[in-house]
Amino acid sequence: MIVPKSEEEIALMREPCRIVRDCLAFVGERIRAGMTTKEVDELVYGFIKGNGAEPSCLGYCGYPASACVSVNEVVVHGIPDERVLTEGDIVSVDLCAYKNGFHGDGARTFCIGEVSPEKKKLVRVTEECFFRGIEGFRAGMPLYDIGYKVQQHAESNGFSVIRSYTGHGIGREMHEDPSVPNFGRKGTGVRLAAGTVICVEPMIAAGGWRVKVKDDGWTAVTCDGKPAAHYENTVVVLSDGVEILTL
Ligand code: MF3
Ligand code: CO
């Protein structure tokens, strides 16, 4: 069931969303070659706790860390470990903060030093896919218009859209209805009411869209080993547009 938030609830969501935004910026300023993905997770844990919030991912369905740190061919849900980041890697950092009874959720893909032109383009196009997706969107419009636009932009750049993971509603729970796919047919899907809060999160692959989950039950990698990127914000749907809470 899709339940729009009241003005008061949206006001309460601003704080966890601000923390997500600032935490992603904090990580972006520090992430570098030589760091392990676990050290990235420690930065996230410290920042969220230091802001009086809880890392929503930690313990979620048994997930063992505060952030998902996904390197190169890892699409999403990379579990932080001793893997050392090296020049040329692209690293997506996805994190959620819980405060005021609500969650905020966001992700960025960072480049470690100089990366290949293909990876650089993938990271740029993935970010553009988010903005294309929400461009012109407002209450009353069909939900799959977002995915349609994301898919158009990704595929017209020679990339593919991950099918098995989607964006989602968010609020008192990290994952609420509706599911927000990054593909779809224009003019289809439910029409969202003003106040609906969703996470729009394009996951775009340089090669094919097929993914498999590793034996750890979390780490999703592309089947062809080609790199993937991820970009996410928490967004409120309004009668005259959208407001991005994690930017
Ligand atoms: N932040 C992720 C999302 O966008 C959720 C990660 S799953 C978890 O939905 F287990 F790490 F929490
Ligand atoms: Co999300």
PDB file of C-alpha atoms and ligand atoms in Angstrom:
ATOM      1  CA  MET A   1       0.000   0.000   0.000  1.00  0.00           C
ATOM      2  CA  ILE A   2       1.328   3.418  -0.945  1.00  0.00           C
ATOM      3  CA  VAL A   3       0.810   5.926   1.857  1.00  0.00           C
ATOM      4  CA  PRO A   4       1.775   9.561   1.210  1.00  0.00           C
ATOM      5  CA  LYS A   5       3.456  11.421   4.077  1.00  0.00           C
ATOM      6  CA  SER A   6       1.985  14.430   5.853  1.00  0.00           C
ATOM      7  CA  GLU A   7       3.834  17.760   5.992  1.00  0.00           C
ATOM      8  CA  GLU A   8       4.865  16.897   9.566  1.00  0.00           C
ATOM      9  CA  GLU A   9       6.263  13.522   8.545  1.00  0.00           C
ATOM     10  CA  ILE A  10       8.200  15.048   5.662  1.00  0.00           C
ATOM     11  CA  ALA A  11       9.624  17.620   8.084  1.00  0.00           C
ATOM     12  CA  LEU A  12      10.837  14.747  10.286  1.00  0.00           C
ATOM     13  CA  MET A  13      12.418  12.995   7.280  1.00  0.00           C
ATOM     14  CA  ARG A  14      14.595  15.989   6.432  1.00  0.00           C
ATOM     15  CA  GLU A  15      17.083  15.234   9.206  1.00  0.00           C
ATOM     16  CA  PRO A  16      17.939  11.589   8.346  1.00  0.00           C
ATOM     17  CA  CYS A  17      18.067  12.631   4.684  1.00  0.00           C
ATOM     18  CA  ARG A  18      20.417  15.523   5.456  1.00  0.00           C
ATOM     19  CA  ILE A  19      22.663  13.110   7.342  1.00  0.00           C
ATOM     20  CA  VAL A  20      22.740  10.755   4.342  1.00  0.00           C
ATOM     21  CA  ARG A  21      23.627  13.651   2.036  1.00  0.00           C
ATOM     22  CA  ASP A  22      26.372  14.957   4.298  1.00  0.00           C
ATOM     23  CA  CYS A  23      27.720  11.464   4.963  1.00  0.00           C
ATOM     24  CA  LEU A  24      28.038  10.779   1.230  1.00  0.00           C
ATOM     25  CA  ALA A  25      29.919  14.071   0.822  1.00  0.00           C
ATOM     26  CA  PHE A  26      32.100  13.228   3.833  1.00  0.00           C
ATOM     27  CA  VAL A  27      32.987   9.856   2.293  1.00  0.00           C
ATOM     28  CA  GLY A  28      33.565  11.469  -1.113  1.00  0.00           C
ATOM     29  CA  GLU A  29      36.171  13.791   0.373  1.00  0.00           C
ATOM     30  CA  ARG A  30      38.081  10.925   2.013  1.00  0.00           C
ATOM     31  CA  ILE A  31      37.762   7.861  -0.213  1.00  0.00           C
ATOM     32  CA  ARG A  32      41.077   7.080  -1.954  1.00  0.00           C
ATOM     33  CA  ALA A  33      43.361   4.349  -3.235  1.00  0.00           C
ATOM     34  CA  GLY A  34      44.850   2.231  -0.443  1.00  0.00           C
ATOM     35  CA  MET A  35      41.736   2.334   1.708  1.00  0.00           C
ATOM     36  CA  THR A  36      39.814  -0.883   2.362  1.00  0.00           C
ATOM     37  CA  THR A  37      36.079  -1.057   1.811  1.00  0.00           C
ATOM     38  CA  LYS A  38      35.812  -1.768   5.543  1.00  0.00           C
ATOM     39  CA  GLU A  39      37.510   1.557   6.280  1.00  0.00           C
ATOM     40  CA  VAL A  40      34.890   3.239   4.094  1.00  0.00           C
ATOM     41  CA  ASP A  41      32.210   1.531   6.191  1.00  0.00           C
ATOM     42  CA  GLU A  42      33.876   2.772   9.393  1.00  0.00           C
ATOM     43  CA  LEU A  43      33.710   6.345   8.083  1.00  0.00           C
ATOM     44  CA  VAL A  44      30.000   5.875   7.428  1.00  0.00           C
ATOM     45  CA  TYR A  45      29.304   4.310  10.831  1.00  0.00           C
ATOM     46  CA  GLY A  46      31.188   7.078  12.658  1.00  0.00           C
ATOM     47  CA  PHE A  47      29.501   9.855  10.716  1.00  0.00           C
ATOM     48  CA  ILE A  48      25.966   8.540  11.162  1.00  0.00           C
ATOM     49  CA  LYS A  49      26.447   7.823  14.884  1.00  0.00           C
ATOM     50  CA  GLY A  50      28.174  11.183  15.357  1.00  0.00           C
ATOM     51  CA  ASN A  51      25.056  12.845  13.967  1.00  0.00           C
ATOM     52  CA  GLY A  52      22.819  11.120  16.479  1.00  0.00           C
ATOM     53  CA  ALA A  53      21.351   8.718  13.915  1.00  0.00           C
ATOM     54  CA  GLU A  54      21.411   4.947  13.418  1.00  0.00           C
ATOM     55  CA  PRO A  55      22.814   3.201  10.344  1.00  0.00           C
ATOM     56  CA  SER A  56      19.645   1.515   9.047  1.00  0.00           C
ATOM     57  CA  CYS A  57      21.509  -1.121   7.029  1.00  0.00           C
ATOM     58  CA  LEU A  58      23.407  -2.539  10.023  1.00  0.00           C
ATOM     59  CA  GLY A  59      21.541  -5.700  11.009  1.00  0.00           C
ATOM     60  CA  TYR A  60      18.866  -5.254   8.332  1.00  0.00           C
ATOM     61  CA  CYS A  61      17.943  -8.847   7.324  1.00  0.00           C
ATOM     62  CA  GLY A  62      21.290  -9.788   8.859  1.00  0.00           C
ATOM     63  CA  TYR A  63      23.334  -7.325   6.760  1.00  0.00           C
ATOM     64  CA  PRO A  64      26.644  -6.950   8.635  1.00  0.00           C
ATOM     65  CA  ALA A  65      27.635  -3.325   7.909  1.00  0.00           C
ATOM     66  CA  SER A  66      26.467   0.303   7.844  1.00  0.00           C
ATOM     67  CA  ALA A  67      27.083   0.842   4.132  1.00  0.00           C
ATOM     68  CA  CYS A  68      27.070  -1.155   0.928  1.00  0.00           C
ATOM     69  CA  VAL A  69      30.430  -0.609  -0.793  1.00  0.00           C
ATOM     70  CA  SER A  70      30.316  -1.990  -4.321  1.00  0.00           C
ATOM     71  CA  VAL A  71      33.501  -1.992  -6.427  1.00  0.00           C
ATOM     72  CA  ASN A  72      33.545  -2.244 -10.265  1.00  0.00           C
ATOM     73  CA  GLU A  73      31.548  -5.344 -11.290  1.00  0.00           C
ATOM     74  CA  VAL A  74      29.726  -5.357  -7.941  1.00  0.00           C
ATOM     75  CA  VAL A  75      26.362  -3.770  -8.740  1.00  0.00           C
ATOM     76  CA  VAL A  76      24.958  -3.324  -5.229  1.00  0.00           C
ATOM     77  CA  HIS A  77      25.130  -4.737  -1.681  1.00  0.00           C
ATOM     78  CA  GLY A  78      28.921  -5.139  -1.606  1.00  0.00           C
ATOM     79  CA  ILE A  79      29.792  -6.155   1.957  1.00  0.00           C
ATOM     80  CA  PRO A  80      32.712  -4.084   3.298  1.00  0.00           C
ATOM     81  CA  ASP A  81      35.810  -6.217   3.872  1.00  0.00           C
ATOM     82  CA  GLU A  82      39.603  -6.141   3.507  1.00  0.00           C
ATOM     83  CA  ARG A  83      39.450  -5.375  -0.240  1.00  0.00           C
ATOM     84  CA  VAL A  84      41.812  -2.490  -0.968  1.00  0.00           C
ATOM     85  CA  LEU A  85      40.631   0.247  -3.334  1.00  0.00           C
ATOM     86  CA  THR A  86      43.034   0.894  -6.176  1.00  0.00           C
ATOM     87  CA  GLU A  87      43.457   3.589  -8.811  1.00  0.00           C
ATOM     88  CA  GLY A  88      40.972   3.007 -11.624  1.00  0.00           C
ATOM     89  CA  ASP A  89      38.220   1.515  -9.454  1.00  0.00           C
ATOM     90  CA  ILE A  90      34.687   2.861  -9.369  1.00  0.00           C
ATOM     91  CA  VAL A  91      33.050   2.432  -5.974  1.00  0.00           C
ATOM     92  CA  SER A  92      29.421   2.878  -5.128  1.00  0.00           C
ATOM     93  CA  VAL A  93      28.636   3.746  -1.533  1.00  0.00           C
ATOM     94  CA  ASP A  94      25.008   3.249  -0.521  1.00  0.00           C
ATOM     95  CA  LEU A  95      23.827   4.146   2.969  1.00  0.00           C
ATOM     96  CA  CYS A  96      20.748   4.800   5.048  1.00  0.00           C
ATOM     97  CA  ALA A  97      20.325   6.773   8.266  1.00  0.00           C
ATOM     98  CA  TYR A  98      17.478   6.450  10.781  1.00  0.00           C
ATOM     99  CA  LYS A  99      16.498   9.399  12.948  1.00  0.00           C
ATOM    100  CA  ASN A 100      13.231  11.025  14.110  1.00  0.00           C
ATOM    101  CA  GLY A 101      11.506   7.689  13.431  1.00  0.00           C
ATOM    102  CA  PHE A 102      12.285   7.838   9.692  1.00  0.00           C
ATOM    103  CA  HIS A 103      14.898   6.612   7.233  1.00  0.00           C
ATOM    104  CA  GLY A 104      16.838   8.457   4.549  1.00  0.00           C
ATOM    105  CA  ASP A 105      18.626   6.595   1.748  1.00  0.00           C
ATOM    106  CA  GLY A 106      21.190   7.609  -0.852  1.00  0.00           C
ATOM    107  CA  ALA A 107      24.092   6.368  -2.955  1.00  0.00           C
ATOM    108  CA  ARG A 108      26.937   7.799  -5.038  1.00  0.00           C
ATOM    109  CA  THR A 109      29.549   6.167  -7.241  1.00  0.00           C
ATOM    110  CA  PHE A 110      33.060   7.523  -6.712  1.00  0.00           C
ATOM    111  CA  CYS A 111      36.058   7.277  -9.036  1.00  0.00           C
ATOM    112  CA  ILE A 112      39.364   6.283  -7.441  1.00  0.00           C
ATOM    113  CA  GLY A 113      42.028   8.391  -9.142  1.00  0.00           C
ATOM    114  CA  GLU A 114      42.041   8.206 -12.927  1.00  0.00           C
ATOM    115  CA  VAL A 115      39.514   5.708 -14.257  1.00  0.00           C
ATOM    116  CA  SER A 116      39.008   4.440 -17.811  1.00  0.00           C
ATOM    117  CA  PRO A 117      36.948   6.590 -20.191  1.00  0.00           C
ATOM    118  CA  GLU A 118      34.252   3.875 -20.213  1.00  0.00           C
ATOM    119  CA  LYS A 119      33.933   3.900 -16.412  1.00  0.00           C
ATOM    120  CA  LYS A 120      33.973   7.682 -16.322  1.00  0.00           C
ATOM    121  CA  LYS A 121      31.117   7.787 -18.826  1.00  0.00           C
ATOM    122  CA  LEU A 122      29.209   5.076 -16.921  1.00  0.00           C
ATOM    123  CA  VAL A 123      29.378   7.057 -13.680  1.00  0.00           C
ATOM    124  CA  ARG A 124      28.290  10.251 -15.423  1.00  0.00           C
ATOM    125  CA  VAL A 125      25.437   8.613 -17.343  1.00  0.00           C
ATOM    126  CA  THR A 126      24.152   6.823 -14.207  1.00  0.00           C
ATOM    127  CA  GLU A 127      23.926  10.151 -12.384  1.00  0.00           C
ATOM    128  CA  GLU A 128      22.246  11.714 -15.421  1.00  0.00           C
ATOM    129  CA  CYS A 129      19.765   8.808 -15.465  1.00  0.00           C
ATOM    130  CA  PHE A 130      18.555   9.842 -12.008  1.00  0.00           C
ATOM    131  CA  PHE A 131      17.982  13.440 -13.108  1.00  0.00           C
ATOM    132  CA  ARG A 132      16.384  12.413 -16.417  1.00  0.00           C
ATOM    133  CA  GLY A 133      14.127  10.033 -14.492  1.00  0.00           C
ATOM    134  CA  ILE A 134      12.676  12.684 -12.206  1.00  0.00           C
ATOM    135  CA  GLU A 135      12.724  15.519 -14.748  1.00  0.00           C
ATOM    136  CA  GLY A 136       9.209  16.931 -15.031  1.00  0.00           C
ATOM    137  CA  PHE A 137       7.791  14.334 -12.645  1.00  0.00           C
ATOM    138  CA  ARG A 138       5.020  15.405 -10.274  1.00  0.00           C
ATOM    139  CA  ALA A 139       2.000  14.028  -8.414  1.00  0.00           C
ATOM    140  CA  GLY A 140      -0.602  12.438 -10.675  1.00  0.00           C
ATOM    141  CA  MET A 141       1.920  11.163 -13.204  1.00  0.00           C
ATOM    142  CA  PRO A 142       2.363   7.441 -13.969  1.00  0.00           C
ATOM    143  CA  LEU A 143       5.180   5.959 -11.918  1.00  0.00           C
ATOM    144  CA  TYR A 144       6.839   4.026 -14.739  1.00  0.00           C
ATOM    145  CA  ASP A 145       7.522   7.255 -16.620  1.00  0.00           C
ATOM    146  CA  ILE A 146      10.540   7.507 -14.305  1.00  0.00           C
ATOM    147  CA  GLY A 147      11.941   4.120 -15.307  1.00  0.00           C
ATOM    148  CA  TYR A 148      11.121   4.734 -18.941  1.00  0.00           C
ATOM    149  CA  LYS A 149      13.281   7.852 -18.960  1.00  0.00           C
ATOM    150  CA  VAL A 150      16.086   6.184 -17.012  1.00  0.00           C
ATOM    151  CA  GLN A 151      16.133   3.295 -19.474  1.00  0.00           C
ATOM    152  CA  GLN A 152      16.048   5.587 -22.517  1.00  0.00           C
ATOM    153  CA  HIS A 153      19.056   7.515 -21.305  1.00  0.00           C
ATOM    154  CA  ALA A 154      21.063   4.443 -20.263  1.00  0.00           C
ATOM    155  CA  GLU A 155      20.410   2.482 -23.441  1.00  0.00           C
ATOM    156  CA  SER A 156      20.939   5.425 -25.772  1.00  0.00           C
ATOM    157  CA  ASN A 157      24.410   5.628 -24.257  1.00  0.00           C
ATOM    158  CA  GLY A 158      25.082   1.926 -24.914  1.00  0.00           C
ATOM    159  CA  PHE A 159      24.550   0.814 -21.324  1.00  0.00           C
ATOM    160  CA  SER A 160      21.976  -1.483 -19.756  1.00  0.00           C
ATOM    161  CA  VAL A 161      19.589  -1.176 -16.836  1.00  0.00           C
ATOM    162  CA  ILE A 162      19.744  -3.652 -13.967  1.00  0.00           C
ATOM    163  CA  ARG A 163      16.351  -5.364 -13.728  1.00  0.00           C
ATOM    164  CA  SER A 164      16.501  -7.362 -10.495  1.00  0.00           C
ATOM    165  CA  TYR A 165      16.830  -4.392  -8.124  1.00  0.00           C
ATOM    166  CA  THR A 166      14.612  -1.322  -8.023  1.00  0.00           C
ATOM    167  CA  GLY A 167      14.017   1.862  -6.112  1.00  0.00           C
ATOM    168  CA  HIS A 168      11.315   1.913  -3.444  1.00  0.00           C
ATOM    169  CA  GLY A 169       9.125   3.939  -1.171  1.00  0.00           C
ATOM    170  CA  ILE A 170      10.686   4.981   2.150  1.00  0.00           C
ATOM    171  CA  GLY A 171       9.534   6.344   5.498  1.00  0.00           C
ATOM    172  CA  ARG A 172       9.204   4.627   8.860  1.00  0.00           C
ATOM    173  CA  GLU A 173      10.489   1.552   7.003  1.00  0.00           C
ATOM    174  CA  MET A 174      13.558   1.544   4.765  1.00  0.00           C
ATOM    175  CA  HIS A 175      11.623  -0.242   2.034  1.00  0.00           C
ATOM    176  CA  GLU A 176       7.990   0.690   1.489  1.00  0.00           C
ATOM    177  CA  ASP A 177       5.647   0.579  -1.492  1.00  0.00           C
ATOM    178  CA  PRO A 178       5.852   1.352  -4.323  1.00  0.00           C
ATOM    179  CA  SER A 179       8.658  -0.448  -6.069  1.00  0.00           C
ATOM    180  CA  VAL A 180      10.346   2.004  -8.471  1.00  0.00           C
ATOM    181  CA  PRO A 181      11.891   0.171 -11.440  1.00  0.00           C
ATOM    182  CA  ASN A 182      14.530   1.744 -13.653  1.00  0.00           C
ATOM    183  CA  PHE A 183      12.796   0.498 -16.788  1.00  0.00           C
ATOM    184  CA  GLY A 184       9.227   0.519 -17.999  1.00  0.00           C
ATOM    185  CA  ARG A 185       6.670   1.679 -20.468  1.00  0.00           C
ATOM    186  CA  LYS A 186       5.793   5.343 -20.706  1.00  0.00           C
ATOM    187  CA  GLY A 187       2.326   6.163 -19.405  1.00  0.00           C
ATOM    188  CA  THR A 188       2.006   3.088 -17.172  1.00  0.00           C
ATOM    189  CA  GLY A 189       2.139   2.439 -13.450  1.00  0.00           C
ATOM    190  CA  VAL A 190       0.273   3.956 -10.523  1.00  0.00           C
ATOM    191  CA  ARG A 191      -0.200   7.686 -10.266  1.00  0.00           C
ATOM    192  CA  LEU A 192       1.471   8.899  -7.097  1.00  0.00           C
ATOM    193  CA  ALA A 193      -0.220  11.311  -4.721  1.00  0.00           C
ATOM    194  CA  ALA A 194       1.564  14.407  -3.422  1.00  0.00           C
ATOM    195  CA  GLY A 195       3.582  13.572  -0.310  1.00  0.00           C
ATOM    196  CA  THR A 196       4.728  10.158  -1.537  1.00  0.00           C
ATOM    197  CA  VAL A 197       8.408   9.677  -0.703  1.00  0.00           C
ATOM    198  CA  ILE A 198      10.444   7.402  -2.967  1.00  0.00           C
ATOM    199  CA  CYS A 199      14.047   6.419  -3.554  1.00  0.00           C
ATOM    200  CA  VAL A 200      15.003   6.696  -7.199  1.00  0.00           C
ATOM    201  CA  GLU A 201      18.161   4.683  -7.727  1.00  0.00           C
ATOM    202  CA  PRO A 202      19.390   3.840 -11.209  1.00  0.00           C
ATOM    203  CA  MET A 203      21.780   0.876 -11.296  1.00  0.00           C
ATOM    204  CA  ILE A 204      23.397   0.871 -14.714  1.00  0.00           C
ATOM    205  CA  ALA A 205      25.806  -1.653 -16.239  1.00  0.00           C
ATOM    206  CA  ALA A 206      28.427  -1.079 -18.906  1.00  0.00           C
ATOM    207  CA  GLY A 207      27.703  -4.559 -20.341  1.00  0.00           C
ATOM    208  CA  GLY A 208      24.656  -6.792 -19.964  1.00  0.00           C
ATOM    209  CA  TRP A 209      22.000  -6.396 -17.274  1.00  0.00           C
ATOM    210  CA  ARG A 210      22.216  -9.931 -15.861  1.00  0.00           C
ATOM    211  CA  VAL A 211      23.422 -10.187 -12.268  1.00  0.00           C
ATOM    212  CA  LYS A 212      24.137 -13.002  -9.849  1.00  0.00           C
ATOM    213  CA  VAL A 213      24.386 -12.960  -6.077  1.00  0.00           C
ATOM    214  CA  LYS A 214      27.529 -14.382  -4.504  1.00  0.00           C
ATOM    215  CA  ASP A 215      27.551 -17.126  -1.864  1.00  0.00           C
ATOM    216  CA  ASP A 216      27.507 -14.503   0.919  1.00  0.00           C
ATOM    217  CA  GLY A 217      23.856 -13.950  -0.021  1.00  0.00           C
ATOM    218  CA  TRP A 218      24.311 -10.222  -0.659  1.00  0.00           C
ATOM    219  CA  THR A 219      27.028  -9.210  -3.121  1.00  0.00           C
ATOM    220  CA  ALA A 220      25.380  -8.730  -6.529  1.00  0.00           C
ATOM    221  CA  VAL A 221      27.824  -8.831  -9.447  1.00  0.00           C
ATOM    222  CA  THR A 222      27.302  -8.510 -13.194  1.00  0.00           C
ATOM    223  CA  CYS A 223      27.380 -11.923 -14.889  1.00  0.00           C
ATOM    224  CA  ASP A 224      29.741 -10.618 -17.596  1.00  0.00           C
ATOM    225  CA  GLY A 225      32.114  -8.987 -15.082  1.00  0.00           C
ATOM    226  CA  LYS A 226      31.672  -5.551 -16.654  1.00  0.00           C
ATOM    227  CA  PRO A 227      31.431  -2.568 -14.282  1.00  0.00           C
ATOM    228  CA  ALA A 228      28.177  -1.127 -12.951  1.00  0.00           C
ATOM    229  CA  ALA A 229      27.332   2.168 -11.238  1.00  0.00           C
ATOM    230  CA  HIS A 230      24.634   3.298  -8.818  1.00  0.00           C
ATOM    231  CA  TYR A 231      23.212   6.697  -7.896  1.00  0.00           C
ATOM    232  CA  GLU A 232      20.351   7.249  -5.479  1.00  0.00           C
ATOM    233  CA  ASN A 233      18.394   9.979  -3.747  1.00  0.00           C
ATOM    234  CA  THR A 234      15.329  10.131  -1.517  1.00  0.00           C
ATOM    235  CA  VAL A 235      12.705  12.265  -3.242  1.00  0.00           C
ATOM    236  CA  VAL A 236       9.317  13.718  -2.234  1.00  0.00           C
ATOM    237  CA  VAL A 237       6.669  13.872  -4.957  1.00  0.00           C
ATOM    238  CA  LEU A 238       4.845  17.218  -4.908  1.00  0.00           C
ATOM    239  CA  SER A 239       1.914  18.619  -6.860  1.00  0.00           C
ATOM    240  CA  ASP A 240       4.262  20.754  -8.956  1.00  0.00           C
ATOM    241  CA  GLY A 241       7.434  18.666  -9.109  1.00  0.00           C
ATOM    242  CA  VAL A 242       9.722  16.777  -6.791  1.00  0.00           C
ATOM    243  CA  GLU A 243      12.003  17.768  -3.945  1.00  0.00           C
ATOM    244  CA  ILE A 244      15.244  15.865  -3.502  1.00  0.00           C
ATOM    245  CA  LEU A 245      15.902  15.408   0.230  1.00  0.00           C
ATOM    246  CA  THR A 246      19.396  13.906   0.014  1.00  0.00           C
ATOM    247  CA  LEU A 247      21.013  16.489  -2.239  1.00  0.00           C
TER     248      LEU A 247
HETATM  249  N1  MF3 B   1      20.329   1.253   0.772  1.00  0.00           N
HETATM  250  C1  MF3 B   1      19.827   0.110   0.049  1.00  0.00           C
HETATM  251  C2  MF3 B   1      18.678   0.513  -0.819  1.00  0.00           C
HETATM  252  O1  MF3 B   1      18.833   1.401  -1.578  1.00  0.00           O
HETATM  253  C3  MF3 B   1      19.492  -0.998   0.962  1.00  0.00           C
HETATM  254  C4  MF3 B   1      20.629  -1.809   1.219  1.00  0.00           C
HETATM  255  S1  MF3 B   1      20.197  -3.362   1.765  1.00  0.00           S
HETATM  256  C5  MF3 B   1      20.968  -3.445   3.264  1.00  0.00           C
HETATM  257  O2  MF3 B   1      17.614  -0.023  -0.787  1.00  0.00           O
HETATM  258  F1  MF3 B   1      20.854  -4.623   3.710  1.00  0.00           F
HETATM  259  F2  MF3 B   1      22.197  -3.091   3.133  1.00  0.00           F
HETATM  260  F3  MF3 B   1      20.400  -2.620   4.073  1.00  0.00           F
HETATM  261 CO    CO B   2      17.355   2.553  -1.687  1.00  0.00          CO
END
